[in-house]
Coordinates of N, CA and C and ligand atoms in Angstrom, one line a residue:
M132 N -16.4 -2.6 -15.1 CA -15.3 -1.3 -15.4 C -14.3 -2.1 -15.7
N133 N -13.6 -1.6 -16.9 CA -12.2 -1.6 -17.4 C -10.9 -1.2 -16.7
T134 N -9.8 -1.5 -17.4 CA -8.6 -0.4 -16.2 C -8.8 1.2 -16.5
F135 N -9.0 1.5 -17.5 CA -9.1 3.0 -18.2 C -9.7 3.7 -16.8
D136 N -10.8 2.5 -17.0 CA -12.2 4.0 -16.1 C -11.3 3.3 -14.9
A137 N -11.1 2.6 -14.4 CA -10.8 2.8 -12.6 C -10.3 4.0 -12.9
I138 N -8.8 4.3 -13.2 CA -8.0 4.7 -13.0 C -8.3 6.4 -13.5
I139 N -9.2 6.5 -14.2 CA -10.1 8.0 -14.7 C -11.2 8.0 -13.2
N140 N -11.6 7.2 -13.0 CA -13.0 7.2 -11.8 C -11.8 6.9 -10.5
R141 N -10.9 6.8 -10.3 CA -10.4 7.0 -8.8 C -10.2 8.1 -8.4
R142 N -10.7 8.3 -7.3 CA -10.5 9.7 -6.1 C -10.3 9.8 -5.2
A143 N -9.8 10.6 -4.3 CA -9.1 10.6 -3.2 C -10.0 11.2 -2.8
I144 N -11.6 10.5 -1.6 CA -12.7 10.4 -1.6 C -11.9 11.0 0.0
K145 N -13.2 12.1 0.2 CA -12.8 13.1 1.7 C -14.1 12.3 2.9
K146 N -15.8 12.5 2.3 CA -16.3 11.7 3.0 C -16.9 10.3 2.5
F147 N -16.4 9.5 3.5 CA -17.3 8.4 3.5 C -18.7 8.1 4.2
D148 N -19.6 7.0 3.8 CA -20.8 7.1 4.4 C -20.2 5.8 5.3
P149 N -20.8 6.1 6.9 CA -20.5 5.7 7.7 C -21.0 5.0 7.9
N150 N -22.0 4.5 7.5 CA -22.9 3.4 8.2 C -22.7 2.0 7.0
H151 N -21.6 2.1 5.7 CA -21.7 1.2 4.6 C -20.2 0.4 5.3
K152 N -20.6 -1.2 5.0 CA -19.7 -1.9 5.9 C -18.9 -2.8 4.4
M153 N -18.1 -3.5 4.9 CA -17.6 -3.9 3.7 C -17.6 -5.9 4.1
T154 N -18.0 -7.0 3.4 CA -17.8 -8.1 4.3 C -16.5 -8.8 4.4
T155 N -16.6 -9.8 5.0 CA -15.2 -10.4 5.2 C -14.7 -10.8 4.1
D156 N -15.3 -11.6 3.4 CA -15.4 -12.4 1.8 C -14.8 -11.3 0.6
E157 N -15.4 -9.4 0.6 CA -14.8 -8.7 0.3 C -13.0 -8.3 1.0
I158 N -13.5 -8.2 2.0 CA -11.7 -7.6 2.5 C -10.9 -8.5 2.2
K159 N -10.8 -10.1 2.1 CA -10.2 -10.8 1.8 C -10.1 -11.0 0.3
F160 N -10.7 -10.9 -0.7 CA -10.7 -10.2 -1.8 C -9.7 -9.7 -2.2
L161 N -10.1 -8.3 -1.9 CA -9.2 -7.2 -2.0 C -7.7 -7.9 -1.3
M162 N -7.6 -8.2 -0.5 CA -5.8 -8.5 0.4 C -5.8 -9.5 -1.0
E163 N -5.9 -10.1 -1.5 CA -5.9 -11.7 -2.6 C -5.7 -10.4 -3.3
L164 N -6.0 -9.5 -3.9 CA -5.6 -9.0 -5.0 C -4.6 -8.1 -4.8
A165 N -4.4 -7.6 -3.8 CA -2.9 -6.3 -3.3 C -1.6 -7.6 -3.6
I166 N -1.8 -8.4 -2.8 CA -0.8 -9.9 -2.9 C -0.1 -9.4 -4.3
L167 N -1.0 -9.7 -4.9 CA -0.5 -9.9 -6.6 C 0.3 -8.6 -7.1
S168 N 0.3 -7.9 -6.6 CA 1.1 -6.8 -6.7 C 2.8 -6.8 -7.3
P169 N 3.6 -6.4 -8.2 CA 5.1 -6.7 -8.1 C 5.9 -5.5 -6.5
S170 N 6.7 -7.1 -6.4 CA 7.8 -6.7 -5.9 C 8.8 -7.0 -6.1
S171 N 10.3 -6.4 -5.9 CA 11.9 -6.6 -6.2 C 12.1 -7.9 -5.4
Y172 N 12.3 -8.6 -6.7 CA 12.8 -10.6 -6.5 C 11.7 -11.2 -5.8
N173 N 10.1 -10.8 -5.8 CA 8.9 -11.1 -4.9 C 9.4 -11.0 -3.7
Q174 N 10.1 -10.8 -3.4 CA 10.3 -10.3 -2.1 C 9.0 -10.1 -0.8
Q175 N 7.6 -9.5 -1.4 CA 6.5 -9.1 -0.9 C 6.7 -8.7 0.5
N176 N 7.1 -7.5 0.4 CA 7.7 -6.9 2.1 C 6.5 -6.4 2.7
W177 N 6.0 -6.1 1.8 CA 4.4 -5.1 2.3 C 4.5 -6.3 3.4
R178 N 3.4 -5.4 4.3 CA 2.7 -5.8 5.3 C 1.2 -4.9 5.6
F179 N -0.3 -5.7 5.7 CA -1.0 -4.6 5.7 C -1.8 -5.3 6.9
I180 N -2.0 -4.3 7.8 CA -3.0 -4.4 8.4 C -4.6 -3.7 7.7
T181 N -5.7 -4.2 8.0 CA -6.5 -4.0 7.7 C -7.5 -3.9 9.2
I182 N -8.4 -3.1 9.3 CA -9.2 -2.2 10.5 C -10.5 -2.3 10.0
S183 N -11.4 -3.3 10.3 CA -12.8 -2.3 9.9 C -13.9 -1.8 12.0
E184 N -13.0 -2.6 13.0 CA -12.9 -2.2 14.7 C -13.8 -1.2 14.3
Q185 N -14.4 0.2 14.8 CA -15.0 1.3 14.8 C -14.4 2.0 15.4
K186 N -14.0 0.8 17.1 CA -13.1 1.6 17.8 C -12.0 2.2 17.2
I187 N -11.2 1.3 17.0 CA -9.9 1.8 16.5 C -9.6 2.6 15.2
K188 N -10.7 2.2 14.5 CA -11.0 3.4 13.4 C -10.9 4.7 13.4
E189 N -11.3 4.9 14.6 CA -11.7 6.2 15.3 C -10.3 6.5 15.7
E190 N -9.8 5.9 16.9 CA -8.1 6.2 17.7 C -7.2 6.1 16.2
I191 N -7.6 5.8 15.6 CA -6.9 6.3 13.9 C -7.1 7.6 13.5
S192 N -8.1 8.1 13.0 CA -8.7 9.6 13.0 C -8.4 10.5 13.9
K193 N -7.9 9.9 15.1 CA -7.7 11.2 16.2 C -6.3 10.5 15.8
A194 N -5.0 10.1 15.5 CA -3.5 9.5 14.7 C -3.8 10.9 13.7
A195 N -4.7 10.8 13.0 CA -5.3 11.1 11.0 C -5.0 12.6 11.4
R196 N -4.6 13.4 12.4 CA -5.2 14.7 12.6 C -6.5 15.3 12.8
N197 N -6.9 13.7 12.9 CA -8.8 13.8 12.9 C -9.5 14.2 11.9
Q198 N -9.0 13.8 10.6 CA -9.4 13.2 9.5 C -10.6 12.5 9.7
A199 N -11.5 12.5 8.9 CA -12.9 11.9 9.6 C -12.9 10.1 8.6
Q200 N -12.1 10.4 7.5 CA -12.2 9.1 6.7 C -11.4 8.0 7.4
P201 N -10.9 8.0 7.9 CA -10.6 6.6 8.6 C -11.8 6.0 9.7
S202 N -12.3 7.5 10.2 CA -13.8 6.6 11.3 C -14.3 6.4 10.2
D203 N -14.6 7.3 9.2 CA -16.0 6.8 8.3 C -16.0 5.9 7.5
G204 N -15.1 6.0 7.3 CA -14.7 4.5 6.0 C -14.9 3.3 6.6
S205 N -15.6 1.9 5.3 CA -15.2 0.8 6.5 C -14.3 0.1 6.3
L206 N -13.4 0.3 5.7 CA -12.2 -0.5 6.3 C -10.1 0.0 5.8
V207 N -9.8 0.4 7.3 CA -8.8 1.0 7.3 C -7.2 0.4 6.8
I208 N -6.7 0.4 5.7 CA -5.3 -0.8 5.4 C -4.5 -0.2 5.6
I209 N -3.4 0.1 6.7 CA -2.1 0.4 6.8 C -0.7 -0.1 6.5
L210 N -0.7 0.5 5.4 CA 0.7 -0.4 4.6 C 2.1 0.1 5.4
C211 N 2.3 -1.5 5.6 CA 3.7 -1.0 6.7 C 5.2 -1.8 5.3
G212 N 6.2 -1.7 5.7 CA 7.2 -2.4 5.1 C 8.1 -3.1 6.0
N213 N 8.0 -4.2 5.5 CA 9.2 -5.4 6.6 C 10.6 -5.3 6.3
T214 N 10.8 -4.2 6.8 CA 12.5 -4.3 6.7 C 13.3 -5.4 6.8
S215 N 12.8 -6.3 7.3 CA 13.8 -7.7 7.6 C 13.2 -8.9 6.6
A216 N 12.1 -8.1 5.1 CA 12.0 -9.3 4.5 C 12.5 -10.4 3.7
W217 N 14.7 -9.1 3.7 CA 14.9 -9.9 2.5 C 16.1 -11.2 3.0
M218 N 15.6 -11.3 4.7 CA 16.4 -12.3 5.1 C 15.2 -13.5 6.3
D219 N 14.2 -13.5 5.9 CA 13.0 -13.9 6.8 C 12.9 -15.3 5.9
N220 N 13.6 -16.0 5.5 CA 13.4 -17.4 5.0 C 13.1 -17.1 3.7
P221 N 14.2 -16.1 2.7 CA 14.4 -15.4 2.3 C 13.8 -17.3 0.5
K222 N 13.9 -17.8 0.1 CA 13.6 -18.8 -0.6 C 12.6 -19.3 -0.6
R223 N 11.6 -18.3 0.2 CA 10.4 -19.4 -0.4 C 9.6 -18.8 -0.6
Y224 N 10.8 -16.9 -1.3 CA 9.1 -16.2 -2.3 C 10.0 -17.5 -3.7
W225 N 10.5 -17.4 -3.9 CA 10.6 -18.7 -5.0 C 10.7 -20.0 -4.7
K226 N 9.5 -19.9 -3.8 CA 9.2 -21.7 -3.5 C 8.6 -22.6 -4.8
N227 N 8.5 -22.4 -6.0 CA 7.4 -22.2 -7.1 C 8.9 -23.4 -8.0
Y228 N 10.0 -22.3 -7.5 CA 10.7 -22.8 -8.7 C 12.0 -23.5 -8.0
P229 N 13.2 -24.1 -9.3 CA 14.2 -25.6 -8.6 C 15.3 -24.3 -7.4
K230 N 15.9 -25.3 -6.0 CA 16.3 -24.9 -5.6 C 17.7 -23.6 -5.8
E231 N 18.1 -23.7 -7.2 CA 19.2 -22.9 -7.7 C 18.7 -21.7 -8.0
K232 N 17.7 -21.7 -8.6 CA 17.0 -20.3 -8.3 C 16.9 -19.5 -7.0
Q233 N 16.3 -20.5 -6.1 CA 16.0 -19.8 -4.7 C 16.9 -19.5 -3.8
E234 N 18.5 -20.0 -4.4 CA 19.7 -20.0 -3.9 C 19.9 -18.9 -4.1
Y235 N 19.9 -18.5 -6.0 CA 20.1 -17.1 -6.1 C 19.4 -16.7 -5.9
V236 N 18.4 -16.0 -5.6 CA 17.8 -14.8 -5.2 C 17.5 -14.5 -3.9
A237 N 18.1 -15.8 -2.7 CA 18.6 -15.5 -1.4 C 19.8 -14.6 -1.5
N238 N 20.6 -15.2 -1.9 CA 22.1 -14.4 -2.0 C 21.8 -12.9 -2.6
A239 N 20.9 -13.1 -3.4 CA 20.8 -11.6 -4.2 C 20.1 -10.8 -3.3
L240 N 19.7 -10.8 -2.5 CA 18.8 -9.8 -0.9 C 20.5 -10.0 -0.5
K241 N 19.9 -11.0 -0.2 CA 21.7 -10.2 0.7 C 23.1 -9.3 0.7
R242 N 23.1 -9.7 -1.0 CA 24.1 -8.2 -0.9 C 23.3 -6.6 -1.5
K243 N 22.2 -6.7 -1.6 CA 21.3 -5.6 -1.9 C 21.2 -4.9 -0.8
Y244 N 20.2 -6.0 0.2 CA 20.1 -5.0 1.3 C 21.1 -5.4 3.2
S245 N 21.4 -6.2 2.8 CA 22.0 -6.4 4.4 C 23.3 -4.7 4.5
D246 N 23.2 -4.5 5.6 CA 24.4 -3.1 5.6 C 23.8 -2.1 5.0
N247 N 22.2 -2.2 4.1 CA 21.8 -1.1 3.3 C 20.5 -0.1 3.6
S248 N 20.5 -0.1 4.8 CA 19.0 0.2 5.5 C 18.5 1.1 4.7
Q249 N 19.3 2.0 4.0 CA 18.7 2.6 2.5 C 18.3 2.4 1.4
N250 N 18.9 1.0 0.9 CA 17.8 0.1 0.4 C 16.4 -0.2 1.1
K251 N 17.2 -0.6 2.4 CA 15.5 -1.5 3.0 C 14.8 -0.8 3.5
R252 N 14.4 0.4 3.4 CA 13.8 2.0 3.5 C 12.8 2.2 1.5
D253 N 14.2 1.8 0.5 CA 13.3 2.3 -0.2 C 12.2 1.2 -0.9
E254 N 12.7 -0.1 -0.9 CA 12.1 -1.1 -1.3 C 10.9 -1.2 -0.5
A255 N 10.9 -0.7 0.8 CA 9.9 -0.9 1.2 C 8.6 0.2 0.7
M256 N 8.5 1.3 0.8 CA 8.6 2.5 -0.5 C 7.9 1.7 -1.8
R257 N 9.0 1.3 -2.3 CA 8.8 1.1 -3.5 C 7.2 0.1 -3.7
S258 N 7.3 -1.0 -2.7 CA 6.6 -2.0 -2.7 C 5.1 -1.8 -2.3
C259 N 4.8 -1.0 -1.1 CA 3.6 -0.3 -0.7 C 3.0 0.6 -1.4
G260 N 4.2 0.9 -2.0 CA 3.4 2.1 -3.3 C 2.6 1.4 -4.7
F261 N 2.8 0.4 -5.1 CA 2.0 -0.4 -6.1 C 1.2 -1.3 -5.4
A262 N 1.7 -1.8 -4.2 CA 0.1 -2.0 -3.0 C -1.1 -1.6 -3.2
A263 N -0.5 -0.4 -3.1 CA -1.5 0.5 -2.5 C -2.2 1.1 -3.9
Q264 N -1.3 1.0 -4.9 CA -2.4 1.6 -6.4 C -3.5 0.2 -6.1
T265 N -2.7 -1.1 -6.1 CA -3.5 -2.3 -7.1 C -4.7 -2.4 -6.3
I266 N -4.7 -1.6 -4.2 CA -5.7 -1.3 -3.4 C -7.2 -1.0 -4.2
M267 N -6.7 0.5 -4.6 CA -7.4 1.8 -5.2 C -8.0 0.8 -6.2
L268 N -7.3 0.3 -7.2 CA -7.9 0.3 -8.6 C -8.9 -1.1 -8.1
A269 N -8.2 -2.2 -7.3 CA -9.9 -3.0 -7.3 C -10.5 -2.9 -6.5
A270 N -10.6 -1.7 -5.7 CA -12.1 -1.2 -4.5 C -12.7 -0.9 -6.0
K271 N -12.3 0.1 -6.6 CA -12.6 0.8 -8.2 C -13.6 -0.1 -8.3
Q272 N -13.1 -1.0 -9.1 CA -13.6 -2.4 -10.1 C -15.5 -3.1 -9.0
M273 N -14.8 -3.2 -7.6 CA -15.6 -3.4 -6.4 C -16.5 -2.6 -6.6
G274 N -17.0 -1.4 -6.5 CA -18.0 -0.6 -6.6 C -17.5 0.6 -5.4
L275 N -16.4 0.4 -4.9 CA -15.7 1.3 -3.8 C -15.0 2.2 -3.8
D276 N -14.6 2.4 -2.9 CA -14.2 4.4 -3.4 C -13.1 4.2 -2.1
S277 N -11.8 5.2 -2.1 CA -10.5 5.2 -1.2 C -10.1 6.3 -1.2
C278 N -9.4 6.4 -0.5 CA -8.3 7.8 0.1 C -7.0 6.8 0.8
P279 N -5.7 7.7 -0.3 CA -4.4 7.2 0.5 C -3.9 8.8 1.4
M280 N -4.0 8.4 2.3 CA -3.2 8.8 3.7 C -1.7 9.3 3.9
S281 N -1.1 9.9 3.7 CA -0.1 10.0 5.2 C -0.4 11.3 6.1
G282 N -1.2 11.7 6.2 CA -1.5 12.7 7.4 C -2.0 12.5 8.1
F283 N -0.4 11.5 9.3 CA -1.0 11.3 10.6 C 0.4 11.1 11.5
E284 N 0.3 10.8 12.5 CA 1.0 11.6 13.9 C 2.1 9.6 13.5
Y285 N 3.2 9.7 12.9 CA 3.5 7.8 13.1 C 3.5 7.2 14.0
D286 N 4.2 8.0 15.0 CA 3.8 7.6 16.3 C 3.4 6.8 16.8
E287 N 1.7 7.7 17.1 CA 0.9 7.7 17.2 C 0.0 6.0 16.8
L288 N 0.4 6.4 15.3 CA -0.5 5.2 14.8 C 1.1 3.7 14.8
A289 N 1.8 3.6 15.1 CA 2.7 3.2 15.6 C 2.2 1.8 16.3
K290 N 1.6 3.4 17.3 CA 1.6 2.0 18.9 C 0.0 1.8 18.2
I291 N -0.9 2.2 18.0 CA -2.2 1.4 17.8 C -2.5 0.6 17.1
I292 N -1.1 0.0 16.1 CA -1.2 -1.3 15.8 C -0.1 -2.2 16.2
H293 N 0.4 -1.8 17.1 CA 1.9 -2.1 17.5 C 2.7 -2.6 16.2
L294 N 3.2 -1.3 15.8 CA 3.9 -2.0 14.7 C 5.3 -2.0 15.5
P295 N 6.2 -3.4 14.9 CA 7.5 -3.9 15.3 C 8.7 -2.8 14.3
N296 N 9.6 -3.6 15.7 CA 10.6 -2.7 15.4 C 11.0 -2.9 14.1
D297 N 11.2 -3.7 13.6 CA 12.4 -3.6 12.1 C 11.3 -3.4 10.7
H298 N 9.9 -3.0 11.0 CA 8.6 -2.3 10.0 C 8.3 -1.0 10.5
L299 N 7.7 -0.8 9.1 CA 7.7 0.5 8.8 C 6.6 0.8 8.6
I300 N 5.7 2.2 8.7 CA 4.6 2.6 8.5 C 4.5 3.3 7.1
V301 N 3.9 2.8 5.3 CA 4.0 3.9 4.4 C 3.0 4.6 4.0
M302 N 1.9 4.0 4.5 CA 1.0 4.9 4.3 C -0.9 4.6 4.7
M303 N -2.0 5.0 4.5 CA -2.8 4.2 4.5 C -4.1 4.7 3.4
I304 N -4.4 3.5 3.0 CA -5.6 3.7 2.3 C -6.9 3.5 3.6
V305 N -8.0 3.9 2.8 CA -9.7 4.2 3.9 C -10.4 3.2 2.4
V306 N -11.3 2.7 2.7 CA -11.6 2.3 1.5 C -13.2 2.1 1.7
G307 N -14.3 2.1 1.0 CA -15.3 2.2 1.6 C -16.3 3.0 0.8
K308 N -17.2 3.1 1.2 CA -18.4 3.9 0.0 C -18.3 5.9 -0.2
A309 N -18.0 6.2 -0.8 CA -17.9 8.3 -1.3 C -19.6 8.3 -0.6
L310 N -19.2 9.4 0.3 CA -20.9 10.1 0.4 C -21.0 11.0 -0.2
E311 N -20.2 12.0 -0.8 CA -19.9 13.1 -0.9 C -19.2 12.6 -3.0
P312 N -19.5 13.4 -4.1 CA -18.4 13.2 -5.4 C -17.2 13.6 -5.2
P313 N -16.8 13.5 -5.1 CA -15.0 14.9 -5.0 C -14.9 16.0 -5.7
G314 N -14.0 16.4 -4.9 CA -14.4 17.7 -5.8 C -13.5 17.8 -7.3
Q315 N -13.5 19.1 -8.0 CA -12.6 18.8 -9.8 C -11.5 18.6 -8.9
R316 N -10.2 18.4 -10.1 CA -9.2 18.1 -9.8 C -8.4 19.0 -9.6
G317 N -6.9 18.8 -8.6 CA -6.6 20.0 -8.4 C -6.0 20.3 -10.1
G318 N -5.8 19.9 -10.7 CA -5.0 19.8 -11.7 C -4.0 19.5 -12.5
Q319 N -4.0 18.5 -13.2 CA -3.0 18.2 -13.8 C -1.9 18.9 -14.7
L320 N 0.2 18.4 -13.5 CA 1.0 19.0 -14.6 C 1.0 19.3 -16.0
P321 N 1.2 19.9 -17.3 CA 1.2 19.9 -18.8 C 2.5 18.4 -18.6
I322 N 1.8 17.8 -19.7 CA 2.5 16.2 -19.7 C 4.1 16.9 -20.4
E323 N 4.4 17.8 -20.9 CA 5.6 18.1 -21.5 C 6.4 18.8 -20.1
E324 N 5.9 19.0 -19.1 CA 6.9 19.1 -17.7 C 7.5 18.1 -17.5
I325 N 6.6 16.5 -17.2 CA 6.8 15.7 -16.5 C 7.7 14.5 -17.9
V326 N 6.9 14.6 -18.9 CA 7.4 13.1 -20.1 C 8.6 14.2 -20.6
F327 N 9.5 13.4 -20.6 CA 10.8 13.4 -21.6 C 11.2 12.1 -22.4
E328 N 11.7 12.7 -23.5 CA 12.0 11.5 -24.5 C 13.4 11.2 -24.3
N329 N 13.8 10.3 -24.3 CA 15.6 9.6 -23.7 C 16.1 10.2 -22.8
R330 N 16.3 11.3 -22.9 CA 16.6 12.1 -21.7 C 16.4 13.7 -21.3
F331 N 16.4 14.0 -19.4 CA 16.2 15.0 -19.7 C 16.8 16.1 -20.4
S332 N 17.5 16.0 -21.2 CA 18.1 17.4 -22.1 C 19.3 17.1 -22.9
Ligands
FMN465 C1 0.9 9.8 -0.3 C2 -0.5 10.4 -0.1 C3 -0.6 10.7 0.6 C4 -2.1 11.7 1.1 N1 -2.5 12.0 2.7 C5 -3.8 12.6 2.3 C6 -3.9 12.9 3.3 O1 -3.6 12.9 4.3 N2 -5.5 13.3 3.8 C7 -6.3 13.3 2.8 O2 -7.5 14.1 2.4 N3 -6.1 13.0 1.1 C8 -4.7 12.6 1.5 N4 -4.1 12.0 0.2 C9 -4.8 12.2 -1.1 C10 -4.1 13.6 -2.5 O3 -4.7 14.8 -1.3 C11 -4.4 13.1 -3.3 O4 -4.6 11.9 -4.0 C12 -4.4 14.1 -4.6 O5 -4.4 15.2 -3.9 C13 -5.0 14.1 -5.9 O6 -6.2 13.9 -6.5 P1 -6.9 12.7 -6.8 O7 -6.6 11.2 -6.3 O8 -8.1 12.3 -6.7 O9 -6.7 12.8 -7.9 C14 -2.6 11.6 0.0 C15 -2.6 11.0 -1.4 C16 -0.8 10.3 -1.2 C17 -0.7 9.2 -2.9

């Protein structure tokens, strides 16, 4: 499957085959692809919780206002942002580069994120957004389907996954085999309403 086909065929699936299981190797490969997503200063501030245990998936469905996808899907991935990533030994984000580069990045991260909770939150959202699309397109290439989800009770889900205080949940993605094809698309807005050349007006 080429990239265009993956983009066109990825859809938010509502009914997953509850009997389909992913292998440990498939889950590992999917996560190895996810961590190749871009992040500002390569800070890799995403943290992924992968859940394939049925009992926990069912708890997550309950927290997701009884939506069936977490329980029926093969794998639930909770995408979290680590808002302390900027100060968590940041030189290792450029470990393949000389010391000067590592120090430059560590200082830049400090300038941007210390004392600025909005920046920390925004960066968590941006990084996890990129990772989410990587996961969904990679799943498609692996012959799997997905559903991105934010319809859940935040505090309940945080409790299930033991969310640390300095992390936030950005969204979850369910991966599995579709049991039913998706309905037709809701309808894309006309491109003229969305794309502007050079400036808004
Ligand atoms: C951030 C986000 C949250 C979403 N939450 C849910 C959800 O809780 N339940 C659900 O069934 N679909 C959810 N969706 C799927 C959207 O409804 C779906 O992506 C949209 O209707 C476009 O359809 P498509 O993905 O099939 O193109 C979510 C999508 C995004 C991006």
